Short mmCIF file of C-alpha atoms in Angstrom, two decimals:
data_model
loop_
_atom_site.label_atom_id
_atom_site.label_comp_id
_atom_site.label_asym_id
_atom_site.label_seq_id
_atom_site.Cartn_x
_atom_site.Cartn_y
_atom_site.Cartn_z
CA MET A 1 156.81 76.07 69.30
CA ALA A 2 156.01 72.62 67.54
CA GLY A 3 156.52 69.48 68.99
CA ILE A 4 154.92 67.25 71.83
CA PHE A 5 154.99 68.96 75.32
CA ASN A 6 154.15 67.25 78.54
CA PRO A 7 154.43 68.46 82.34
CA ILE A 8 157.28 67.31 84.42
CA ARG A 9 155.17 65.95 87.75
CA ASN A 10 156.59 65.04 91.03
CA VAL A 11 155.80 61.90 92.04
CA GLY A 12 155.61 62.43 95.70
CA ASP A 13 153.42 65.63 95.90
CA ASN A 14 152.04 65.78 92.20
CA LYS A 15 153.02 69.20 91.49
CA CYS A 16 154.80 70.21 88.04
CA LEU A 17 157.78 72.04 87.22
CA GLN A 18 157.43 75.49 86.00
CA PRO A 19 159.74 78.83 85.71
CA GLU A 20 158.86 81.02 88.83
CA GLY A 21 155.71 82.84 88.62
CA GLN A 22 155.15 81.11 84.95
CA SER A 23 157.89 83.75 83.79
CA THR A 24 159.56 83.53 80.20
CA ALA A 25 162.47 85.49 81.31
CA VAL A 26 166.57 84.16 80.85
CA PHE A 27 167.66 82.63 84.18
CA THR A 28 164.20 82.26 85.73
CA LEU A 29 164.09 79.74 88.99
CA ILE A 30 162.46 76.30 88.49
CA VAL A 31 160.06 75.72 90.81
CA GLN A 32 157.24 73.12 91.81
CA ALA A 33 153.44 74.24 91.58
CA THR A 34 150.20 72.76 91.51
CA CYS A 35 149.73 71.38 87.97
CA ASP A 36 147.19 73.62 86.18
CA GLY A 37 148.10 72.55 82.53
CA SER A 38 149.54 76.02 81.45
CA ALA A 39 152.49 76.12 78.90
CA ALA A 40 155.20 77.00 81.61
CA GLN A 41 154.34 73.75 82.91
CA ASN A 42 154.78 71.82 79.40
CA TRP A 43 158.05 70.91 78.61
CA GLN A 44 159.72 69.15 75.25
CA VAL A 45 162.10 66.36 76.05
CA LEU A 46 164.93 66.29 73.02
CA PRO A 47 167.08 63.23 72.95
CA LYS A 48 170.76 64.07 72.69
CA GLY A 49 172.35 60.67 72.17
CA SER A 50 173.59 58.27 74.90
CA ASN A 51 170.52 58.59 77.18
CA HIS A 52 171.04 62.33 77.44
CA TYR A 53 168.08 64.53 77.10
CA SER A 54 167.53 68.72 76.79
CA PHE A 55 164.19 69.86 78.13
CA ILE A 56 162.57 72.86 76.54
CA ASN A 57 159.90 74.82 78.55
CA GLN A 58 156.60 75.78 76.06
CA ALA A 59 156.04 79.02 77.30
CA SER A 60 159.52 80.59 76.94
CA SER A 61 161.21 78.20 74.21
CA LEU A 62 164.05 77.94 76.74
CA CYS A 63 166.20 74.87 78.27
CA LEU A 64 166.17 73.59 81.68
CA TYR A 65 169.77 74.46 82.65
CA VAL A 66 172.09 74.29 85.87
CA THR A 67 173.47 77.60 86.52
CA ALA A 68 176.52 76.60 88.92
CA GLU A 69 178.99 74.05 88.81
CA PRO A 70 177.46 70.53 89.43
CA ALA A 71 176.77 69.68 92.80
CA ASN A 72 174.21 68.26 95.02
CA GLY A 73 171.69 71.15 96.14
CA VAL A 74 172.22 72.88 92.92
CA LEU A 75 169.08 75.19 92.00
CA LEU A 76 167.70 74.54 88.98
CA SER A 77 166.96 77.81 86.48
CA GLN A 78 166.14 77.91 82.67
CA ASP A 79 168.58 79.81 79.76
CA ALA A 80 167.87 80.51 76.35
CA CYS A 81 167.76 77.47 74.13
CA ILE A 82 166.89 78.68 70.61
CA TRP A 83 170.17 79.83 69.15
CA THR A 84 171.95 79.84 72.49
CA CYS A 85 171.99 76.45 73.71
CA ASN A 86 175.36 75.83 73.64
CA GLY A 87 175.21 71.85 74.21
CA THR A 88 177.06 71.90 77.33
CA LEU A 89 176.45 69.64 80.12
CA ALA A 90 174.61 72.11 82.26
CA GLN A 91 171.89 71.47 79.60
CA PHE A 92 172.24 67.49 79.16
CA TRP A 93 169.89 65.27 81.67
CA VAL A 94 169.89 61.42 82.18
CA VAL A 95 166.56 60.01 82.04
CA GLY A 96 166.54 56.81 84.00
CA GLY A 97 169.65 54.82 85.18
#
């Protein structure tokens, strides 16, 4: 997949977001893991307007996606991005304020 990909690293524990077990399967849970520079830990940030963004995983080409109704404590997972990204709010994120 073409584009610029970078890890999403937690400031507090210096760990990176990746699909569990570096899986490329749809609906794999997203977890924190020791940063290792793998494609599974790299994400492309795509602007969607008005400070909204989608995140696409380099290894799987899948979007970061919320699997449940928006609420505090909801788990994150990834869902197919190419062809099936549907532009719903579950796939849009605000970066910053």
